[in-house]
JSON list of C-alpha atoms in Angstrom, two decimals:
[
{"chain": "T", "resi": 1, "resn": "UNK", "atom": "CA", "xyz": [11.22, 6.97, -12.50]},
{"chain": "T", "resi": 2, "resn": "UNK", "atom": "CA", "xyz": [13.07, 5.29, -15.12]},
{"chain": "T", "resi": 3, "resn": "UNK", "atom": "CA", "xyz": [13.46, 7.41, -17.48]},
{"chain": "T", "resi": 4, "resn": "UNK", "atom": "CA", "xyz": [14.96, 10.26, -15.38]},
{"chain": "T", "resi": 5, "resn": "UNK", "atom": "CA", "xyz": [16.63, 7.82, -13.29]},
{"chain": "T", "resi": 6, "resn": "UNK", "atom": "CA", "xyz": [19.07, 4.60, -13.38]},
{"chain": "T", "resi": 7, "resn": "UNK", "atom": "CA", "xyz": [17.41, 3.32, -10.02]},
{"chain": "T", "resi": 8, "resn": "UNK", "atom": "CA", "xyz": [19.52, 0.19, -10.54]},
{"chain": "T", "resi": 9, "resn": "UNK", "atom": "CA", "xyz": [22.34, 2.40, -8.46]},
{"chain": "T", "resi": 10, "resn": "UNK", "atom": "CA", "xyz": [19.98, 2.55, -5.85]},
{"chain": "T", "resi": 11, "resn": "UNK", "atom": "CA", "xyz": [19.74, -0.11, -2.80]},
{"chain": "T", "resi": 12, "resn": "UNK", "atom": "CA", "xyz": [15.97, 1.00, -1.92]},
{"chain": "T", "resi": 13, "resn": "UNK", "atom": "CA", "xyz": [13.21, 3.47, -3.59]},
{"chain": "T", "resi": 14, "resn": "UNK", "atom": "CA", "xyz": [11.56, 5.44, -0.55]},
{"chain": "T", "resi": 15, "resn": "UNK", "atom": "CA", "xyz": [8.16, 6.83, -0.50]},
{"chain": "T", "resi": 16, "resn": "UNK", "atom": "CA", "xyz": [6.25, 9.05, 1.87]},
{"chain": "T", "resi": 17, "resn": "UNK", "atom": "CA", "xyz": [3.71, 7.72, 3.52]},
{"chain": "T", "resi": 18, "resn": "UNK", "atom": "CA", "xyz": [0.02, 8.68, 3.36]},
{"chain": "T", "resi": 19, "resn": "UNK", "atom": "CA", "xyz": [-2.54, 7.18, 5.92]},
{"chain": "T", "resi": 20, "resn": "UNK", "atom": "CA", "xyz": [-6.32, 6.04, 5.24]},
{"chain": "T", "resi": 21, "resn": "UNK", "atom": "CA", "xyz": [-8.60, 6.21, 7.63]},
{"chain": "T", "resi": 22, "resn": "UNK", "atom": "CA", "xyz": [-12.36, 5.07, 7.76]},
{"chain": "T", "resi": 23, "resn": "UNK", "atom": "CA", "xyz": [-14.61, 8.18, 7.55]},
{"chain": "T", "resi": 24, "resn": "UNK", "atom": "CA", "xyz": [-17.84, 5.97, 6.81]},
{"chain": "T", "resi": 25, "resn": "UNK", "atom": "CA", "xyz": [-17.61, 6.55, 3.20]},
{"chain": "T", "resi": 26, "resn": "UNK", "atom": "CA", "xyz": [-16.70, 2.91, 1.73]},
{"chain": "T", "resi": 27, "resn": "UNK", "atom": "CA", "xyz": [-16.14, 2.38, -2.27]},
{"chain": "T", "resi": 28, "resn": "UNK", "atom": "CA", "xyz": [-19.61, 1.39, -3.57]},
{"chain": "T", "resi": 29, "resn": "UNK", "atom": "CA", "xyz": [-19.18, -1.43, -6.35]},
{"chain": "T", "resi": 30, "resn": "UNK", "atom": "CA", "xyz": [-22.62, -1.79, -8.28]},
{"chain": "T", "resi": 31, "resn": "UNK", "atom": "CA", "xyz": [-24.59, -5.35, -8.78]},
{"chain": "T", "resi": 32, "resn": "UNK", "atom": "CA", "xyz": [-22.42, -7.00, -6.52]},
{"chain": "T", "resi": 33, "resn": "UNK", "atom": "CA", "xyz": [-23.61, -9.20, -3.72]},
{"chain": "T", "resi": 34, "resn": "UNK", "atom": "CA", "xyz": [-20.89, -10.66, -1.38]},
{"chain": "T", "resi": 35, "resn": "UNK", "atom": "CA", "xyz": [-21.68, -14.29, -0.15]},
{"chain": "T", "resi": 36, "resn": "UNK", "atom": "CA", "xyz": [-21.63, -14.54, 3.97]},
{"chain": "T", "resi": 37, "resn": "UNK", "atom": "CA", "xyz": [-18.59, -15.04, 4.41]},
{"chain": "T", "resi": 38, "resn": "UNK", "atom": "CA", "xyz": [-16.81, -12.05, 2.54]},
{"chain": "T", "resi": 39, "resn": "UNK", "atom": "CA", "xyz": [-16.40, -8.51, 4.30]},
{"chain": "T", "resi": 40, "resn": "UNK", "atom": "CA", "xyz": [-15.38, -5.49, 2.25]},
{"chain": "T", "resi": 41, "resn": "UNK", "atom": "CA", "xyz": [-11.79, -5.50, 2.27]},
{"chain": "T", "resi": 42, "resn": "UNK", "atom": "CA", "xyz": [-10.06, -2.59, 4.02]},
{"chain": "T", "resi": 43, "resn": "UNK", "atom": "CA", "xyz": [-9.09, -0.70, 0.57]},
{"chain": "T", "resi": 44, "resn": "UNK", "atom": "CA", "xyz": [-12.25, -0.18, -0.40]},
{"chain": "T", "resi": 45, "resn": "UNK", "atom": "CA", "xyz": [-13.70, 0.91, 3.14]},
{"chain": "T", "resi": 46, "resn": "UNK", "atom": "CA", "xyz": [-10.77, 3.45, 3.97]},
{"chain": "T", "resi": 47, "resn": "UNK", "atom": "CA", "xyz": [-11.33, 6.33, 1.57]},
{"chain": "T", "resi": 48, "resn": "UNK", "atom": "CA", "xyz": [-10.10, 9.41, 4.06]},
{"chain": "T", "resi": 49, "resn": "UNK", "atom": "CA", "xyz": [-6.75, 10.05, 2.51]},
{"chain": "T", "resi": 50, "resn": "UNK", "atom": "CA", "xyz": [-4.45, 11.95, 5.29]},
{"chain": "T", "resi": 51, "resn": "UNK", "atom": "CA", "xyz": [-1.12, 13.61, 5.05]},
{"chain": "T", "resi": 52, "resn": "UNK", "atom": "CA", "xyz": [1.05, 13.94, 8.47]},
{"chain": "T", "resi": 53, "resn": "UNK", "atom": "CA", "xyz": [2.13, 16.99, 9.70]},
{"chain": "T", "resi": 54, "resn": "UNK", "atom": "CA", "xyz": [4.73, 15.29, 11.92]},
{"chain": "T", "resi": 55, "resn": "UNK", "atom": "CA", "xyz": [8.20, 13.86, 9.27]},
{"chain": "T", "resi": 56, "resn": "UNK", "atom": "CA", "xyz": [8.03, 10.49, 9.98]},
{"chain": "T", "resi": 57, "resn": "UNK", "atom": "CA", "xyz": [10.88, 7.99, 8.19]},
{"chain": "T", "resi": 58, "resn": "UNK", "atom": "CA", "xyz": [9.94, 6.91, 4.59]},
{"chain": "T", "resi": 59, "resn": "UNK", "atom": "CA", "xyz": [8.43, 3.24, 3.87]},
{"chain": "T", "resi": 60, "resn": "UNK", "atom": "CA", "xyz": [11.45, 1.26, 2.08]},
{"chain": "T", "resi": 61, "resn": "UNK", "atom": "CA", "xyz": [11.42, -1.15, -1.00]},
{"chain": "T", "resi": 62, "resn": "UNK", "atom": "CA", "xyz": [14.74, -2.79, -0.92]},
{"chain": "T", "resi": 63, "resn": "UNK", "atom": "CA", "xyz": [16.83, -4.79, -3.37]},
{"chain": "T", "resi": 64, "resn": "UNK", "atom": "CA", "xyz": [17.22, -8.17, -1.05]},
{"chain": "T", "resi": 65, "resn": "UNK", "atom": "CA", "xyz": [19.81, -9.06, -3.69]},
{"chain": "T", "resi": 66, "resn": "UNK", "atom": "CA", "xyz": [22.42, -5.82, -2.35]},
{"chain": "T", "resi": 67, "resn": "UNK", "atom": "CA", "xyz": [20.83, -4.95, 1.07]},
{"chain": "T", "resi": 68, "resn": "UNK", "atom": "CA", "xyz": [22.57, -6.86, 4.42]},
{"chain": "T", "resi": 69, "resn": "UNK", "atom": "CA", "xyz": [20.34, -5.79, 6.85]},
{"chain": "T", "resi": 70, "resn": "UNK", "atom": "CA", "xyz": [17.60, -3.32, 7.48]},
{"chain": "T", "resi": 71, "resn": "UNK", "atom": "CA", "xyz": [15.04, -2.07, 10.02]},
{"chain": "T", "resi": 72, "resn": "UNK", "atom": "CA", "xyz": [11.58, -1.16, 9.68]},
{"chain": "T", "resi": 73, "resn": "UNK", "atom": "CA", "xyz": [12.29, 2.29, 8.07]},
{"chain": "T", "resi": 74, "resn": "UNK", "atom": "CA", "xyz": [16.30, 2.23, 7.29]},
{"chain": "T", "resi": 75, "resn": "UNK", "atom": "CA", "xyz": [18.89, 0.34, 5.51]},
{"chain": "T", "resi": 76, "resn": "UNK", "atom": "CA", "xyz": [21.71, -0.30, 7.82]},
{"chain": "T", "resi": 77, "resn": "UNK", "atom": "CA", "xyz": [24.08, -2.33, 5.53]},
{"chain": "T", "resi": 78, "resn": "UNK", "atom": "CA", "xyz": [23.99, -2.37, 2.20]},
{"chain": "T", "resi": 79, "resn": "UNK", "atom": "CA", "xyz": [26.60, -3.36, -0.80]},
{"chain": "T", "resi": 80, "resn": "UNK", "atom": "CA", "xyz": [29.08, -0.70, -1.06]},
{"chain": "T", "resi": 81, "resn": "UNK", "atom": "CA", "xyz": [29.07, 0.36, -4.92]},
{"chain": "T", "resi": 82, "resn": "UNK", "atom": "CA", "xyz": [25.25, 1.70, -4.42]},
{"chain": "T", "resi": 83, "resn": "UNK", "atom": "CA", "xyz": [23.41, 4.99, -3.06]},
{"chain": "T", "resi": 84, "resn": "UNK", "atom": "CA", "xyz": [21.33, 3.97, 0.00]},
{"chain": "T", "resi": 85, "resn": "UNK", "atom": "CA", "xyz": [18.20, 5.64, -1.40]},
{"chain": "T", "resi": 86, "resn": "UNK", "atom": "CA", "xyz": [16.07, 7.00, -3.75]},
{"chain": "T", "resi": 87, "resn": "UNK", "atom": "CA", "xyz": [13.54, 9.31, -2.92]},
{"chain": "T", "resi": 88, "resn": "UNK", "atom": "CA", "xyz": [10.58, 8.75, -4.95]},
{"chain": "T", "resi": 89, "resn": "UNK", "atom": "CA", "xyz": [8.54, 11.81, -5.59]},
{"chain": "T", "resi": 90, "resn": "UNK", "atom": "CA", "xyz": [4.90, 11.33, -4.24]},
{"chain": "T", "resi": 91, "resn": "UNK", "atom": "CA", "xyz": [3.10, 12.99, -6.80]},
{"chain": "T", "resi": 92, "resn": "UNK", "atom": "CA", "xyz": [4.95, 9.66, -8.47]},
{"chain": "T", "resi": 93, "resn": "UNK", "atom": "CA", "xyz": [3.67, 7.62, -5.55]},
{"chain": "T", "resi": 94, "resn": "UNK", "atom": "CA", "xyz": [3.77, 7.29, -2.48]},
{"chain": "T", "resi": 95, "resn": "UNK", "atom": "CA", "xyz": [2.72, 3.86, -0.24]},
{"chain": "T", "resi": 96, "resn": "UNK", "atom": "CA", "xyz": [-0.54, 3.89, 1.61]},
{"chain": "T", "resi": 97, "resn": "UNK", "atom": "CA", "xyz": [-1.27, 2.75, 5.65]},
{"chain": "T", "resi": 98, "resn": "UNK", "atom": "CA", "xyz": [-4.48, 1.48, 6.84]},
{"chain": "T", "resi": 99, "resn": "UNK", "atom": "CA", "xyz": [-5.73, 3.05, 9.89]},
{"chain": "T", "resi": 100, "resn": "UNK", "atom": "CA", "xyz": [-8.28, 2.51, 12.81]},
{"chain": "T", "resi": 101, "resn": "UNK", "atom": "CA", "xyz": [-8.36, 5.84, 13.98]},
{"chain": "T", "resi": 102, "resn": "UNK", "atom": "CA", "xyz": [-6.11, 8.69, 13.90]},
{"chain": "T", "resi": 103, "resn": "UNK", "atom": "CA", "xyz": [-3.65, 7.37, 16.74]},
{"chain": "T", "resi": 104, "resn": "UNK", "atom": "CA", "xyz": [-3.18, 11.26, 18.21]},
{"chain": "T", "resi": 105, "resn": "UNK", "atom": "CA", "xyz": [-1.67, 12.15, 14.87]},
{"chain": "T", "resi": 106, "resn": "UNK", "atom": "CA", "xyz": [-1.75, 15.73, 13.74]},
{"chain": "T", "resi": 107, "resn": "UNK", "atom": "CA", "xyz": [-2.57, 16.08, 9.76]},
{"chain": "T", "resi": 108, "resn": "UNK", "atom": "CA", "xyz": [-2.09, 19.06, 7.10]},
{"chain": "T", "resi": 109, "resn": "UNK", "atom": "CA", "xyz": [-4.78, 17.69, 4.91]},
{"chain": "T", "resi": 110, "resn": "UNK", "atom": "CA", "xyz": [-7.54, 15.15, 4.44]},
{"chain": "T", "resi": 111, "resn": "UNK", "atom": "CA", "xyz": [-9.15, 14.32, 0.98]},
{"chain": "T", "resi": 112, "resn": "UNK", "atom": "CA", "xyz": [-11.68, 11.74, 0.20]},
{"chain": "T", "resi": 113, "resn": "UNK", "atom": "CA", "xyz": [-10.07, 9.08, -2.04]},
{"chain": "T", "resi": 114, "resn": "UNK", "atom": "CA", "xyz": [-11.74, 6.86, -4.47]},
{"chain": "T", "resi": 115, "resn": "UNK", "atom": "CA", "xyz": [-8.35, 5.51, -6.67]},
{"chain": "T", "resi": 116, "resn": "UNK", "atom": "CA", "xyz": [-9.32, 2.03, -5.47]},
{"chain": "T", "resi": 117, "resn": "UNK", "atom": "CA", "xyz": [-12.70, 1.88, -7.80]},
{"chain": "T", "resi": 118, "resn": "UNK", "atom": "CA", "xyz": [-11.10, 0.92, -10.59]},
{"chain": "T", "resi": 119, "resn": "UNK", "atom": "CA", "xyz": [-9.76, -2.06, -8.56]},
{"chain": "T", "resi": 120, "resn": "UNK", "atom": "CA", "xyz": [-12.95, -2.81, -6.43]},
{"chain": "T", "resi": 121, "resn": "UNK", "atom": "CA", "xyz": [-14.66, -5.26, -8.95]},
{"chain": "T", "resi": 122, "resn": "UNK", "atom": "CA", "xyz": [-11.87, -7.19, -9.75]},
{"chain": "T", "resi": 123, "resn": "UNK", "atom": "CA", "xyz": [-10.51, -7.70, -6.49]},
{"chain": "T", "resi": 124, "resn": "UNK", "atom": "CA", "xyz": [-13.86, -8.89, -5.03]},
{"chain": "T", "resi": 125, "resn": "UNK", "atom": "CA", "xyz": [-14.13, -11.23, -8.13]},
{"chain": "T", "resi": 126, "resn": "UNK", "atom": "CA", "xyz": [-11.13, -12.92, -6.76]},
{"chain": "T", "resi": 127, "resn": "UNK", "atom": "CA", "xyz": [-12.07, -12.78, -3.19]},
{"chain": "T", "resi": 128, "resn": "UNK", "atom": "CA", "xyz": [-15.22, -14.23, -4.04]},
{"chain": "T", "resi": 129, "resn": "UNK", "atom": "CA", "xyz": [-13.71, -16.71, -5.67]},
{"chain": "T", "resi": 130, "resn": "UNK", "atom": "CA", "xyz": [-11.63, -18.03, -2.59]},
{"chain": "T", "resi": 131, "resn": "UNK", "atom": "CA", "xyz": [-14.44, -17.05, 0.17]},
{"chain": "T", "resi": 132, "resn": "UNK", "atom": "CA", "xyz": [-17.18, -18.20, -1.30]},
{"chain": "T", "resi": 133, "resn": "UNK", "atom": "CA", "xyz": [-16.56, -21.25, -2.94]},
{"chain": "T", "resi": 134, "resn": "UNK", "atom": "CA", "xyz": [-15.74, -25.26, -2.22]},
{"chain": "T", "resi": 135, "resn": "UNK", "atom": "CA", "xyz": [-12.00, -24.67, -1.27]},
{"chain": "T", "resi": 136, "resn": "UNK", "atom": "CA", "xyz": [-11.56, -28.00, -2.11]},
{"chain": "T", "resi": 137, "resn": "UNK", "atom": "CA", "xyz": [-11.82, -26.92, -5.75]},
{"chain": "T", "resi": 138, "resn": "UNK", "atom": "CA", "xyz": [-8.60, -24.79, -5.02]},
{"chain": "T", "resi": 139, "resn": "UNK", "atom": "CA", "xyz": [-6.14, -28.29, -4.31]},
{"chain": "T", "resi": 140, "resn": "UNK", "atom": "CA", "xyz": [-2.94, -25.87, -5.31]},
{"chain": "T", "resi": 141, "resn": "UNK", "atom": "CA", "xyz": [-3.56, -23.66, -2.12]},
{"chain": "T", "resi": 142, "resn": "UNK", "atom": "CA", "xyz": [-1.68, -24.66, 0.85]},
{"chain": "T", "resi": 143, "resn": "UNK", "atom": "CA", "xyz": [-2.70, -23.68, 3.81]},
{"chain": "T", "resi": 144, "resn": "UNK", "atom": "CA", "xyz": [-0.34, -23.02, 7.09]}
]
């Protein structure tokens, strides 16, 4: 985006939004074992990438430093010298849901989606290291 774009004239970047649902088909991650307490973490079991046919508002990422207020899916005050906006193209990216189900949703295309194996080892490395081991070795975390 940057190099076609000055996106610093921009209050938000919007993307389109693709949903993943669970079609049985998790990420496989080879000599792993997860202790008992870990579960496969969404990303990795939600590989059915879907595309609505219904145009449904784009996901936002704002500048908190220029925006005023917002809702879930618009801007509604913003500092004056910017564009609202940008419309990032989604063969650029585009931001991801996490589905049970297909909610009644109508789609134009479904794809099995394996991006997220080149994450899958590393992220269960670190979830393995909070899950599954003496949290008192952790005395930076804070819990709430």
């Amino acid at each position: 985006i940057k190099e076609t774009t000055d996106i610093n004239q921009y209050a938000s970047l919007s993307f389109s939004n693709y949903y993943w649902h669970d079609n049985g088909v998790a990420i496989k991650i080879d000599n792993f074992t997860m202790c008992d307490k870990m579960k496969l973490p969404i990303y990795l079991r939600r590989t059915e990438e879907m595309k609505t046919t219904l145009h449904y508002p784009p996901k936002l990422i704002v500048r908190p430093s220029v925006v005023r207020s917002c809702g879930v899916h618009y801007i509604l005050n913003w500092s004056n010298n910017l564009f609202q906006q940008y419309s990032v193209n989604e063969k650029i990216a585009t931001i991801h849901h996490y589905r049970k189900g297909h909610g009644g949703h109508h789609y134009k295309s479904s794809t099995h989606n394996t991006i997220m194996e080149r994450y899958g080892r590393q992220s269960l490395k670190e979830i393995e290291k909070v899950m599954c081991s003496n949290l008192s070795d952790y005395k930076d975390i804070q819990t709430v």
